[in-house]
Coordinates of C-alpha atoms in Angstrom, one line a residue:
R1 CA -21.6 6.5 12.0
I2 CA -19.5 3.9 10.4
H3 CA -15.9 3.0 11.3
G4 CA -13.5 5.6 10.0
W5 CA -15.9 8.5 10.1
S6 CA -14.3 11.8 10.9
D7 CA -15.7 15.3 11.1
D8 CA -12.3 16.9 10.5
V9 CA -11.6 15.8 6.9
E10 CA -9.2 18.7 6.3
Q11 CA -6.9 17.5 9.1
L12 CA -6.5 14.1 7.4
G13 CA -4.6 15.4 4.4
A14 CA -3.3 12.8 2.0
L15 CA -4.5 10.0 4.2
V16 CA -8.1 11.1 4.0
V17 CA -9.3 7.8 2.6
Y18 CA -8.4 6.2 6.0
G19 CA -10.7 8.5 7.9
S20 CA -10.2 8.3 11.6
D21 CA -7.5 5.6 11.1
A22 CA -5.2 8.2 9.5
A23 CA -4.0 9.2 12.9
E24 CA -2.9 5.6 13.5
I25 CA -1.0 5.6 10.2
R26 CA 0.7 8.8 11.2
K27 CA 1.8 7.1 14.5
L28 CA 3.5 4.4 12.4
I29 CA 5.4 7.1 10.6
Q30 CA 6.3 8.9 13.8
A31 CA 7.7 5.6 15.2
D32 CA 9.7 5.0 12.0
T33 CA 10.2 8.0 9.7
Q34 CA 11.2 5.8 6.9
L35 CA 7.6 4.7 6.6
G36 CA 6.7 8.2 5.6
R37 CA 8.5 7.8 2.3
R38 CA 6.5 7.7 -0.9
L39 CA 6.5 4.3 -2.7
Q40 CA 6.7 6.0 -6.1
P41 CA 6.8 9.7 -7.0
A42 CA 3.8 9.6 -9.4
L43 CA 1.4 8.3 -6.7
P44 CA 0.7 9.6 -3.2
Y45 CA 1.1 6.4 -1.3
V46 CA 3.6 6.0 1.5
Q47 CA 5.3 2.9 3.0
A48 CA 3.2 3.0 6.2
E49 CA 0.1 2.3 4.2
V50 CA 1.5 -1.1 3.3
I51 CA 2.2 -1.9 6.9
W52 CA -1.3 -0.8 7.8
A53 CA -2.9 -2.9 5.1
V54 CA -1.0 -6.0 6.4
R55 CA -1.7 -5.4 10.1
H56 CA -5.2 -4.1 10.0
E57 CA -6.8 -4.9 6.6
M58 CA -5.7 -8.6 6.2
A59 CA -3.7 -7.8 3.0
R60 CA -1.6 -10.9 2.1
T61 CA -0.3 -10.4 -1.4
I62 CA 1.4 -7.6 -3.4
E63 CA -1.6 -7.5 -5.7
D64 CA -3.9 -7.2 -2.8
V65 CA -2.0 -4.1 -1.6
L66 CA -1.4 -2.4 -4.9
A67 CA -4.7 -3.3 -6.6
R68 CA -7.4 -3.5 -3.9
R69 CA -6.0 -1.4 -0.9
M70 CA -4.2 1.4 -2.8
R71 CA -5.8 1.1 -6.3
A72 CA -2.3 1.9 -7.7
L73 CA -2.5 -0.8 -10.3
F74 CA -5.6 0.7 -11.8
M75 CA -4.4 4.3 -11.7
N76 CA -0.9 3.8 -13.0
A77 CA 0.3 0.2 -13.7
R78 CA 3.8 1.3 -14.5
A79 CA 4.2 3.1 -11.2
A80 CA 2.6 0.1 -9.4
L81 CA 5.3 -2.2 -11.0
E82 CA 8.0 0.1 -9.7
M83 CA 6.4 0.1 -6.3
A84 CA 6.2 -3.7 -6.1
P85 CA 9.7 -4.5 -4.9
T86 CA 9.4 -2.1 -2.0
V87 CA 5.9 -3.4 -1.1
A88 CA 7.3 -6.9 -1.3
E89 CA 10.1 -6.0 1.1
L90 CA 7.8 -4.4 3.6
M91 CA 5.3 -7.3 3.4
A92 CA 8.1 -9.8 3.8
G93 CA 9.2 -8.2 7.0
E94 CA 5.6 -8.1 8.4
L95 CA 4.6 -11.6 7.3
G96 CA 7.9 -13.5 7.5
W97 CA 8.1 -14.3 3.8
T98 CA 11.2 -16.2 2.6
A99 CA 13.2 -14.7 -0.3
D100 CA 11.7 -17.4 -2.6
F101 CA 8.1 -16.5 -1.6
R102 CA 8.8 -12.8 -2.1
E103 CA 10.1 -13.5 -5.6
T104 CA 7.1 -15.7 -6.4
Q105 CA 4.8 -12.8 -5.2
L106 CA 6.7 -10.3 -7.4
K107 CA 6.4 -12.5 -10.4
A108 CA 2.7 -13.1 -9.9
F109 CA 2.1 -9.4 -9.5
G110 CA 4.2 -8.6 -12.6
D111 CA 2.2 -11.1 -14.6
T112 CA -1.0 -9.5 -13.6
A113 CA 0.2 -5.9 -13.9
K114 CA 1.5 -6.3 -17.4
N115 CA -2.2 -6.7 -18.5
Y116 CA -2.9 -3.2 -17.2
V117 CA 0.0 -1.3 -18.8
L118 CA -1.1 0.9 -21.6
S119 CA 0.9 0.9 -24.7
N120 CA 2.4 4.1 -26.0

């Protein structure tokens, strides 16, 4: 079996993509209930997933979290843009970003994300 395998998929709920690591993400939420808040109502992701991505998946940029870890950019670019400031704040706390670096990250993500926004 590979890492993350679980024989109790139904128990994993919304965190099913994390497999056996879902329990560890739930522990983050139990330690700080704020981390259980959704990042944006249109998508199922919660703040704890950002923390997990930084601590355990080597995520280092907003784009890395919202495009590659969560796939939010590809599913709903507008929602991902709305999520970006919260993601930046969480990542800044974990990685010790300065305010200037956080703003640079937000701009870089915005420049990338605008290419994924569908016109009405």
